Coordinates of C-alpha atoms in Angstrom, one line a residue:
Chain A
M1 CA 0.0 0.0 0.0
R2 CA 1.0 3.7 -0.2
A3 CA 1.8 5.6 2.9
A4 CA 3.3 8.9 3.9
C5 CA 6.5 8.1 5.8
W6 CA 8.7 10.3 8.0
M7 CA 12.2 10.1 6.5
G8 CA 14.0 12.6 8.7
S9 CA 13.6 16.2 9.7
T10 CA 11.4 18.1 7.1
S11 CA 11.4 15.0 4.9
V12 CA 8.2 13.1 4.1
E13 CA 7.9 10.5 1.3
V14 CA 5.0 8.6 0.0
R15 CA 6.3 5.0 -0.2
D16 CA 5.2 1.5 -0.9
V17 CA 4.9 -0.4 2.4
P18 CA 3.3 -3.8 3.4
E19 CA -0.4 -3.7 4.3
P20 CA -1.2 -4.0 8.0
R21 CA -2.6 -7.3 9.4
I22 CA -4.6 -8.3 12.4
L23 CA -2.0 -8.9 15.2
N24 CA -4.3 -9.0 18.3
P25 CA -7.8 -10.3 18.9
R26 CA -9.3 -6.9 19.4
D27 CA -7.8 -5.3 16.2
A28 CA -9.6 -4.2 13.1
I29 CA -8.1 -3.1 9.8
V30 CA -9.6 0.1 8.3
R31 CA -9.4 1.1 4.6
I32 CA -8.8 4.8 4.9
T33 CA -11.1 7.1 2.9
S34 CA -10.0 10.5 4.4
T35 CA -7.0 11.5 6.5
A36 CA -5.7 14.9 7.7
I37 CA -2.4 16.5 8.5
C38 CA -2.4 17.9 12.1
G39 CA -0.6 20.9 13.4
S40 CA 1.1 18.5 15.8
D41 CA 2.4 16.5 12.8
L42 CA 4.5 19.5 12.1
H43 CA 6.4 18.9 15.4
L44 CA 7.4 15.5 14.0
Y45 CA 8.0 17.0 10.6
D46 CA 10.3 19.6 12.0
G47 CA 12.2 17.0 14.0
Y48 CA 11.3 18.3 17.5
M49 CA 9.6 15.2 18.8
P50 CA 12.1 12.6 20.0
T51 CA 12.0 8.9 19.2
M52 CA 10.9 9.1 15.5
E53 CA 12.5 6.5 13.3
K54 CA 13.1 6.8 9.6
G55 CA 10.3 5.1 7.7
D56 CA 7.5 5.7 10.4
I57 CA 4.1 6.1 8.8
L58 CA 2.6 9.5 9.9
G59 CA -0.9 10.5 10.6
H60 CA -3.4 10.3 13.5
E61 CA -6.5 11.8 12.1
F62 CA -8.3 9.3 9.9
M63 CA -11.5 7.5 9.1
G64 CA -12.7 4.9 6.7
E65 CA -14.3 1.5 6.2
V66 CA -13.6 -1.6 8.3
V67 CA -12.3 -4.4 6.1
E68 CA -11.2 -7.0 8.7
V69 CA -12.1 -7.6 12.3
G70 CA -10.4 -9.7 15.0
P71 CA -12.5 -12.1 17.0
G72 CA -12.3 -10.0 20.1
A73 CA -13.9 -6.9 18.5
A74 CA -16.4 -8.8 16.3
S75 CA -19.3 -8.3 18.7
T76 CA -19.4 -4.5 18.2
I77 CA -17.6 -3.9 14.9
S78 CA -18.3 -5.5 11.5
V79 CA -16.7 -5.5 8.1
G80 CA -18.3 -2.7 6.1
D81 CA -18.8 -0.3 9.1
R82 CA -18.0 3.3 8.3
V83 CA -15.8 4.5 11.2
V84 CA -13.9 7.5 12.6
V85 CA -10.7 6.5 14.4
P86 CA -9.7 8.4 17.6
F87 CA -6.0 9.2 17.7
T88 CA -5.7 7.8 21.2
I89 CA -5.4 4.0 21.5
S90 CA -7.3 3.0 24.6
C91 CA -8.2 -0.4 26.1
G92 CA -11.4 0.8 27.9
A93 CA -10.7 -1.4 30.9
C94 CA -7.8 0.1 32.9
L95 CA -8.5 2.6 35.7
A96 CA -7.6 5.6 33.5
C97 CA -10.0 4.5 30.8
T98 CA -12.8 3.7 33.2
R99 CA -12.4 7.3 34.5
G100 CA -12.6 8.7 31.0
L101 CA -8.9 9.6 30.9
Y102 CA -8.4 7.7 27.6
S103 CA -5.1 9.4 26.6
L104 CA -3.6 8.0 29.8
C105 CA -4.6 4.4 29.0
E106 CA -2.3 2.1 31.0
N107 CA -2.3 -0.8 28.5
S108 CA -2.0 0.5 25.0
N109 CA 1.6 1.7 24.9
P110 CA 4.0 -1.2 24.3
N111 CA 6.9 1.3 24.8
A112 CA 5.6 2.3 28.2
A113 CA 9.1 1.9 29.8
M114 CA 10.4 4.5 27.2
A115 CA 7.6 6.9 28.0
E116 CA 8.1 6.4 31.7
K117 CA 11.7 7.5 31.4
A118 CA 10.7 10.6 29.5
F119 CA 7.6 11.6 31.5
G120 CA 7.8 9.8 34.9
F121 CA 4.7 7.7 34.0
P122 CA 3.7 6.3 30.6
T123 CA 0.9 7.6 28.5
A124 CA -1.4 5.9 25.9
G125 CA -0.4 4.7 22.5
I126 CA -1.0 7.2 19.7
F127 CA -1.1 6.4 15.9
G128 CA 1.8 7.7 13.9
Y129 CA 3.2 9.8 16.7
S130 CA 6.8 8.6 17.6
H131 CA 7.9 5.5 19.4
L132 CA 7.4 7.2 22.8
T133 CA 3.7 6.8 22.2
G134 CA 4.0 3.2 21.1
G135 CA 5.5 3.1 17.7
Y136 CA 2.1 2.6 16.0
A137 CA 1.9 3.1 12.2
G138 CA -0.2 6.1 11.4
G139 CA -3.2 6.8 9.2
Q140 CA -1.7 8.8 6.3
A141 CA -1.9 5.6 4.3
E142 CA -4.4 3.4 2.5
Y143 CA -4.9 1.0 5.4
A144 CA -4.3 1.1 9.2
R145 CA -4.4 -1.5 12.0
V146 CA -6.6 -0.2 14.8
P147 CA -6.0 -1.9 18.2
F148 CA -8.9 -2.1 20.7
A149 CA -11.3 -1.5 17.8
D150 CA -14.3 -2.3 20.1
V151 CA -13.4 0.7 22.3
G152 CA -12.0 3.1 19.8
L153 CA -14.0 3.1 16.6
L154 CA -16.9 5.6 16.3
K155 CA -19.5 4.3 13.8
V156 CA -21.1 6.9 11.6
G157 CA -24.0 6.6 9.2
P158 CA -24.1 7.5 5.5
D159 CA -25.9 10.8 6.0
L160 CA -22.8 12.8 7.0
S161 CA -19.9 13.4 4.7
D162 CA -16.3 12.4 5.6
E163 CA -15.4 16.0 6.0
Q164 CA -18.2 16.6 8.5
V165 CA -17.0 13.8 10.8
L166 CA -13.3 13.3 10.1
F167 CA -12.2 15.9 12.7
L168 CA -13.9 13.9 15.5
S169 CA -10.6 11.9 15.4
D170 CA -8.6 14.6 17.1
I171 CA -8.9 18.4 16.5
L172 CA -12.6 18.9 17.3
P173 CA -12.5 17.0 20.6
T174 CA -9.1 18.5 21.4
G175 CA -10.5 22.1 20.9
Y176 CA -13.6 21.1 22.8
M177 CA -11.6 19.7 25.7
G178 CA -9.5 22.8 25.8
A179 CA -12.6 24.9 26.3
E180 CA -14.2 22.4 28.7
M181 CA -11.1 22.5 31.0
C182 CA -11.8 26.3 31.4
D183 CA -14.9 25.6 33.5
I184 CA -16.6 28.4 31.7
E185 CA -19.3 30.4 33.6
P186 CA -21.7 32.9 32.2
G187 CA -19.9 36.2 31.4
D188 CA -16.5 34.6 30.9
I189 CA -14.1 35.9 28.3
V190 CA -11.8 33.2 26.8
A191 CA -8.6 34.0 25.0
V192 CA -7.1 31.5 22.6
W193 CA -3.4 31.5 21.5
G194 CA -3.2 30.0 18.1
A195 CA -6.0 30.5 15.5
G196 CA -5.2 27.2 13.7
P197 CA -7.9 24.5 13.4
V198 CA -7.7 23.5 17.1
G199 CA -7.8 27.1 18.2
Q200 CA -10.8 27.7 15.9
F201 CA -12.6 24.7 17.4
A202 CA -11.6 25.8 21.0
M203 CA -13.3 29.2 20.3
A204 CA -16.4 27.6 18.8
S205 CA -16.6 25.2 21.8
A206 CA -16.1 28.0 24.3
L207 CA -19.1 29.8 22.9
L208 CA -21.1 26.5 22.8
L209 CA -20.2 26.1 26.5
G210 CA -21.5 29.6 27.4
A211 CA -18.6 32.0 27.1
E212 CA -19.6 35.6 26.6
R213 CA -16.8 36.4 24.2
V214 CA -13.7 34.8 22.7
I215 CA -10.4 36.5 21.6
A216 CA -8.0 35.0 19.1
I217 CA -4.3 35.7 19.2
D218 CA -2.2 34.9 16.1
R219 CA -0.1 36.7 13.5
F220 CA -1.6 35.4 10.3
D221 CA -4.3 37.6 8.9
Y222 CA -6.2 34.8 7.2
R223 CA -6.4 32.8 10.5
L224 CA -7.5 35.8 12.5
E225 CA -10.1 36.6 9.8
M226 CA -11.5 33.1 10.0
A227 CA -11.8 33.4 13.7
A228 CA -13.6 36.7 13.4
V229 CA -15.9 35.5 10.6
R230 CA -16.7 32.0 11.9
T231 CA -16.8 32.5 15.7
G232 CA -17.2 36.2 16.0
A233 CA -13.9 36.4 17.8
E234 CA -12.1 39.6 18.6
V235 CA -8.6 39.3 17.2
I236 CA -5.1 40.3 18.3
D237 CA -2.2 40.3 15.9
Y238 CA 0.7 39.9 18.3
E239 CA 3.2 41.1 15.8
H240 CA 1.6 44.5 15.8
V241 CA 0.3 45.1 19.3
D242 CA 1.3 44.3 22.8
V243 CA -0.9 41.3 23.7
N244 CA -1.1 42.0 27.4
E245 CA -2.1 45.6 26.9
A246 CA -4.6 44.6 24.2
L247 CA -6.2 41.9 26.4
K248 CA -6.5 44.3 29.3
E249 CA -8.2 46.8 27.1
L250 CA -10.6 44.2 25.8
T251 CA -11.4 43.0 29.3
G252 CA -11.7 46.2 31.2
G253 CA -8.4 45.6 32.9
R254 CA -9.3 42.2 34.4
G255 CA -7.6 39.9 31.9
P256 CA -9.3 36.9 30.2
D257 CA -11.0 34.5 32.7
A258 CA -9.5 31.6 30.9
C259 CA -6.5 31.3 28.5
I260 CA -6.1 28.4 26.1
D261 CA -2.7 27.5 24.6
A262 CA -3.5 26.0 21.2
V263 CA 0.1 26.5 20.0
G264 CA 2.5 24.2 21.7
M265 CA 6.2 23.6 21.5
E266 CA 7.1 25.6 18.3
A267 CA 5.6 29.0 19.2
H268 CA 6.9 32.0 17.4
H269 CA 7.7 35.1 19.4
G270 CA 7.3 38.7 18.1
T271 CA 10.5 39.8 20.0
G272 CA 13.5 38.7 18.1
A273 CA 15.8 38.3 21.1
I274 CA 13.5 36.0 23.0
Q275 CA 12.6 34.0 19.8
A276 CA 16.4 33.6 19.2
Y277 CA 17.0 32.5 22.8
D278 CA 14.6 29.7 22.7
R279 CA 15.4 28.7 19.1
V280 CA 19.0 28.3 19.9
K281 CA 18.4 26.4 23.1
Q282 CA 15.9 24.1 21.3
A283 CA 18.2 23.5 18.4
A284 CA 21.0 22.6 20.8
R285 CA 18.6 20.3 22.7
L286 CA 19.1 22.3 25.9
E287 CA 15.4 23.0 25.9
T288 CA 12.7 21.0 24.0
E289 CA 10.1 23.8 23.7
R290 CA 9.7 27.3 22.6
P291 CA 6.9 28.1 25.1
H292 CA 6.2 31.7 24.2
A293 CA 2.5 31.2 23.9
L294 CA 2.2 29.4 27.2
R295 CA 4.3 32.0 29.0
Q296 CA 2.0 34.7 27.7
A297 CA -1.2 32.8 28.4
I298 CA -0.1 32.5 32.0
T299 CA 1.0 36.2 32.5
C300 CA -2.1 37.5 30.7
C301 CA -4.7 35.4 32.5
R302 CA -6.9 37.0 35.0
N303 CA -6.1 36.6 38.7
G304 CA -7.5 33.2 39.8
G305 CA -8.2 32.2 36.2
V306 CA -7.6 29.0 34.3
V307 CA -4.8 28.3 31.8
S308 CA -5.8 25.3 29.5
I309 CA -3.0 23.7 27.6
I310 CA -3.9 21.6 24.5
G311 CA -0.9 22.6 22.4
V312 CA 1.6 19.8 22.4
Y313 CA 4.8 19.8 24.5
G314 CA 7.4 17.1 24.6
G315 CA 9.9 17.9 27.4
F316 CA 11.2 20.8 29.2
A317 CA 10.6 24.6 29.1
D318 CA 12.8 27.5 30.2
K319 CA 11.7 30.7 31.8
F320 CA 8.5 29.2 33.0
P321 CA 6.6 32.1 34.8
I322 CA 6.0 30.1 38.0
G323 CA 5.9 33.3 40.1
S324 CA 3.0 34.7 38.1
L325 CA 1.2 31.3 38.2
M326 CA 1.7 30.8 42.0
N327 CA 1.1 34.3 43.3
R328 CA -2.0 34.9 41.2
S329 CA -3.8 31.6 42.1
L330 CA -4.0 30.4 38.6
T331 CA -5.1 26.9 37.7
I332 CA -3.3 24.9 35.0
R333 CA -5.3 22.2 33.1
A334 CA -3.7 20.2 30.4
G335 CA -3.7 17.0 28.5
Q336 CA -3.7 15.1 25.3
C337 CA -7.4 14.8 24.4
H338 CA -9.4 11.9 25.9
V339 CA -10.9 11.5 22.5
Q340 CA -13.3 8.6 23.1
R341 CA -15.0 10.7 25.9
Y342 CA -16.0 13.4 23.4
M343 CA -16.7 11.6 20.1
R344 CA -20.3 10.7 20.6
P345 CA -21.5 13.9 22.2
L346 CA -19.7 16.0 19.5
L347 CA -21.2 13.8 16.8
E348 CA -24.6 14.7 18.2
H349 CA -23.7 18.4 17.9
I350 CA -22.7 17.9 14.3
E351 CA -25.9 15.9 13.5
A352 CA -28.0 18.6 15.1
G353 CA -26.2 21.3 13.1
R354 CA -24.8 23.1 16.2
L355 CA -21.2 22.4 15.0
D356 CA -19.9 22.3 11.5
P357 CA -16.2 21.6 11.5
T358 CA -15.8 21.7 7.7
F359 CA -15.0 25.4 7.7
V360 CA -11.3 24.9 8.6
I361 CA -10.6 22.8 5.4
T362 CA -8.6 24.8 2.9
H363 CA -6.7 22.1 1.0
R364 CA -8.1 18.8 -0.5
L365 CA -5.4 16.7 -2.0
G366 CA -4.5 13.1 -2.8
L367 CA -2.3 11.1 -0.5
E368 CA 0.5 11.2 -3.1
E369 CA 0.7 15.0 -2.6
A370 CA 1.5 14.7 1.1
P371 CA 5.1 15.9 0.9
G372 CA 4.2 19.2 -0.7
A373 CA 1.2 19.5 1.6
Y374 CA 3.5 19.4 4.7
E375 CA 5.6 22.2 3.2
T376 CA 2.6 24.3 2.4
F377 CA 1.1 23.7 5.9
K378 CA 4.4 24.4 7.7
H379 CA 5.0 27.7 5.9
K380 CA 1.4 28.7 6.1
Q381 CA 1.4 29.3 2.4
D382 CA -1.6 29.6 0.2
G383 CA -3.9 30.4 3.1
C384 CA -3.3 26.9 4.4
M385 CA -5.4 26.0 7.5
K386 CA -6.2 22.3 7.2
V387 CA -5.2 19.7 4.7
V388 CA -7.4 16.6 4.0
L389 CA -5.7 13.9 2.0
T390 CA -7.6 11.2 0.1
P391 CA -5.8 7.8 -0.5
G392 CA -6.0 6.5 -4.0
A393 CA -7.1 9.8 -5.4
Chain B
M1 CA 20.4 -10.8 41.5
R2 CA 17.3 -9.3 43.1
A3 CA 14.6 -7.6 41.2
R4 CA 11.3 -6.1 42.4
S5 CA 8.5 -4.1 41.1
A6 CA 4.8 -3.3 41.7
I7 CA 1.7 -2.5 39.6
T8 CA -2.0 -2.0 40.2
V9 CA -4.4 -4.2 38.3
N10 CA -8.1 -3.1 37.9
D11 CA -9.6 -6.3 39.2
R12 CA -10.3 -8.1 42.6
P13 CA -7.4 -9.6 44.6
D14 CA -8.9 -13.1 44.3
A15 CA -9.1 -12.9 40.5
V16 CA -5.5 -11.5 40.2
Y17 CA -4.2 -14.1 42.6
S18 CA -5.9 -16.9 40.6
A19 CA -4.3 -15.7 37.4
W20 CA -0.9 -15.8 38.9
R21 CA -1.4 -19.1 40.7
D22 CA -1.8 -20.7 37.3
F23 CA 2.0 -21.1 37.1
E24 CA 2.0 -22.6 33.6
C25 CA 0.8 -19.2 32.3
L26 CA 3.8 -17.3 33.8
P27 CA 5.9 -17.5 30.6
R28 CA 3.2 -15.6 28.7
F29 CA 4.3 -12.4 30.5
M30 CA 7.6 -13.2 32.3
D31 CA 10.3 -12.5 29.7
H32 CA 13.0 -14.8 31.0
L33 CA 10.8 -17.9 31.1
E34 CA 10.3 -20.4 28.3
S35 CA 8.0 -22.7 30.2
V36 CA 6.7 -23.8 33.6
S37 CA 5.2 -27.3 34.1
V38 CA 3.2 -28.1 37.1
T39 CA 4.5 -31.5 38.3
G40 CA 2.7 -31.9 41.6
H41 CA 0.4 -30.1 44.1
R42 CA 3.1 -27.6 45.1
R43 CA 5.9 -28.6 42.7
S44 CA 6.8 -27.3 39.2
H45 CA 9.6 -27.5 36.6
W46 CA 10.9 -24.2 35.3
V47 CA 12.8 -23.6 32.0
A48 CA 14.4 -20.2 31.4
H49 CA 16.0 -18.6 28.3
G50 CA 19.8 -18.3 28.4
P51 CA 21.8 -16.5 25.8
V52 CA 22.1 -17.8 22.2
G53 CA 19.4 -20.4 22.4
T54 CA 20.6 -22.1 25.6
T55 CA 18.2 -22.9 28.5
V56 CA 18.5 -23.2 32.2
E57 CA 16.2 -25.6 34.1
W58 CA 15.3 -26.2 37.7
D59 CA 12.5 -27.6 40.0
A60 CA 10.7 -25.4 42.4
E61 CA 8.1 -25.7 45.2
I62 CA 5.5 -23.4 46.5
T63 CA 6.4 -22.4 50.1
E64 CA 3.4 -20.2 50.9
D65 CA 0.0 -20.0 49.3
V66 CA -2.6 -17.8 50.8
P67 CA -5.5 -17.4 48.3
G68 CA -6.2 -13.8 47.4
E69 CA -3.1 -12.6 49.3
R70 CA 0.2 -14.1 48.5
I71 CA 2.3 -16.8 46.9
S72 CA 5.9 -17.6 47.6
W73 CA 8.1 -20.2 45.8
R74 CA 11.7 -21.3 45.8
S75 CA 13.9 -23.7 43.9
L76 CA 14.2 -27.2 45.4
E77 CA 17.3 -28.0 47.4
G78 CA 20.0 -29.3 45.0
A79 CA 18.6 -27.3 42.0
S80 CA 21.4 -26.1 39.7
V81 CA 20.0 -22.5 39.9
E82 CA 19.1 -21.4 43.4
N83 CA 16.2 -18.9 43.2
A84 CA 13.1 -17.7 45.0
G85 CA 10.2 -15.4 44.5
W86 CA 7.2 -14.0 46.1
V87 CA 4.1 -12.0 45.0
H88 CA 1.7 -10.2 47.2
F89 CA -1.8 -9.0 46.3
R90 CA -3.3 -6.1 48.3
P91 CA -6.5 -4.3 47.7
A92 CA -5.6 -0.8 46.4
P93 CA -7.3 2.0 48.5
G94 CA -10.4 3.6 47.1
D95 CA -11.6 0.6 45.1
Q96 CA -8.8 1.0 42.6
G97 CA -8.2 -2.7 42.1
T98 CA -5.3 -4.8 43.4
E99 CA -1.7 -3.9 44.0
V100 CA 0.7 -6.6 42.8
H101 CA 4.1 -6.6 44.5
L102 CA 6.7 -8.9 43.0
E103 CA 10.2 -9.8 44.1
L104 CA 12.5 -12.3 42.4
E105 CA 15.9 -13.4 43.7
Y106 CA 18.4 -15.5 41.7
S107 CA 21.8 -16.7 43.1
P108 CA 24.0 -17.5 40.1
P109 CA 26.1 -20.5 40.7
G110 CA 29.8 -20.5 39.7
G111 CA 31.2 -21.3 36.3
A112 CA 29.5 -21.2 32.9
L113 CA 26.0 -21.7 34.3
G114 CA 26.5 -18.7 36.6
S115 CA 27.2 -16.4 33.7
V116 CA 24.1 -17.7 31.9
V117 CA 21.9 -17.1 34.9
A118 CA 23.4 -13.6 35.4
K119 CA 22.2 -12.7 31.9
L120 CA 18.6 -13.9 32.4
F121 CA 17.5 -10.4 33.5
G122 CA 19.7 -8.3 31.2
E123 CA 21.3 -5.2 32.5
E124 CA 18.2 -3.7 34.2
P125 CA 16.5 -6.5 36.3
N126 CA 14.0 -4.1 37.8
Q127 CA 13.0 -2.8 34.4
Q128 CA 12.5 -6.3 33.1
V129 CA 10.4 -7.3 36.0
S130 CA 8.4 -4.1 35.7
D131 CA 7.7 -4.9 32.0
D132 CA 6.7 -8.4 33.1
L133 CA 4.1 -6.9 35.4
R134 CA 2.9 -4.6 32.6
R135 CA 2.2 -7.6 30.4
F136 CA 0.4 -9.4 33.3
K137 CA -1.8 -6.3 33.8
Q138 CA -2.5 -6.1 30.0
I139 CA -3.5 -9.8 29.9
L140 CA -5.9 -9.4 32.8
E141 CA -7.4 -6.1 31.9
T142 CA -7.5 -6.4 28.1
G143 CA -7.1 -10.1 27.2
E144 CA -4.1 -9.4 25.0
I145 CA -0.6 -7.9 25.0
A146 CA -0.3 -4.5 23.4
R147 CA 1.8 -4.7 20.2
S148 CA 2.7 -2.1 17.7
D149 CA 4.7 -1.9 14.5
G150 CA 7.6 -0.5 16.4
S151 CA 7.3 -3.1 19.2
P152 CA 5.7 -6.1 17.5
L153 CA 6.5 -8.4 20.4
G154 CA 5.0 -6.0 23.0
S155 CA 6.5 -4.3 26.0
R156 CA 9.9 -5.8 26.4
N157 CA 12.6 -3.4 27.3
R158 CA 15.2 -4.9 25.1
N159 CA 12.8 -4.5 22.0
Q160 CA 12.2 -0.9 22.9
V161 CA 15.9 -0.1 22.5
H162 CA 15.9 -1.5 18.9
Q163 CA 12.6 -0.3 17.4
H164 CA 11.2 -1.5 14.1
D165 CA 10.0 1.4 12.0
A166 CA 6.4 2.2 12.6
H167 CA 5.0 0.6 9.5
P168 CA 3.7 -3.0 9.0
S169 CA 6.6 -5.5 8.9
P170 CA 7.6 -6.8 5.5
D171 CA 8.7 -10.1 7.1
D172 CA 6.5 -12.9 8.2
D173 CA 8.0 -12.7 11.7
Q174 CA 5.1 -10.9 13.3
P175 CA 3.3 -13.7 15.1
R176 CA -0.5 -13.9 14.8
T177 CA -2.2 -14.6 18.0
T178 CA -5.5 -15.5 19.4
A179 CA -7.0 -14.8 22.8
G180 CA -5.9 -18.2 24.1
S181 CA -2.4 -18.6 22.9
G182 CA -0.7 -15.2 23.4
P183 CA 2.3 -13.9 21.6
E184 CA 4.8 -16.7 22.4
V185 CA 7.0 -16.3 19.3
R186 CA 10.3 -14.7 20.3
S187 CA 12.8 -12.7 18.4

């Protein structure tokens, strides 16, 4: 089959690889009909996520049709089912899963010892997202093996298009969880760093959860414009205004009640010296993150407010504003999305027309065009917001 | 050589105890073992993997058996490899399942056999025992051992050092398994 493989830093090739097979009783094999490139794939593409191996199949946002089912999943999943695959691989039976903390599944990461060394305790397996998260082949391919298919797969009917449901695999639940972690109350103003697809969905979700207003912080006009048009967000271009001052002005001097970091480890900073400091340390592996967005989200948050982190980090950050966090009674909430917890309720929102995630799609390409798509997405060329790839197209 | 580790399994102590008490299933999750055969009420015959295809064998007996709480065993007097082990099962607080505490102790004899025994647990004995407990937990909680393209044989520390690429294997070396048999093919 054809698959988009990571071949080293900023190198993706679509290659011929063997087709996946059922390895465990609860596996299913899915023929992929739509697959997307995630902003977090760019961390892999740029070589900032450790434990990638040359040849790894990328991709953790995908859906398709079940073509084979192991005996342990056959009571709930059948050949021919149309399914969306959550990016988190979760057993459904461990204590974490039974508490709804699916991205912390205790049984799905065969490289748990590796993850334990990096993080203190291991986290769940994730498709196509380094060997630290299990070394699972990803979904930017024609087929994928899905472990614990009885727990993971979300069945969808024929009435909704691939584009309407594809993002239930990751970015819609991730944005939603980012907003949910803010414990939004009536009158709350929520500021979101990063107006990419996850940031857009975090803003839409914050409004759905009762936020009074949302504010988008980014530097790309087309992304800020999408936030303004699609969610009615007020916008701040951090390259042209002082974010802290602008937020104070927009909130009567209080600061946003909650701040969402939808940027992660490769943030850009408007001030050259600070950008250079983190870039050099990150390149020399003295620091794994460029955490400008997170630092700013903390220092800009209202006293006693919530900082919600859904942008991906991999290791250690410098100049963490712990003084601001501690003295101002801020709450930090964070996590890889517990996707299985949100898929069904969000599908209901889509079916009822309360959420339409298709607005973020700007590029529809064939799987063979993946290498160019990564470049376009990375450099934010051609108004690129979200790339959906179709295998076999 | 002494190795110990602990893990919490989301099941009742009596169920977790029963799974362990079935000694013939120990090799399914204990990396250094090839087989355990029950030869009597409290006696069993153990075969462990040595380096380059060699095996080490001994007979053992259960010295303590408290259902739902603990099992202890040790090699019989005169066994070529003196060893002992115990496992304790304790209810985790707050209805969080069962804590499994495991300790293994091997006393390598002199000579060539001693160097074989010394290698049974690799360079990180605690890590290997910790991985053993992870697989035990996986079998009890999910019915299978998690396997990926990068680690097709599951959570074995030595495999994690040398990862396959995360794409389906071109070889036929990835064992197919069913719920009953488990991944018993070895690299």
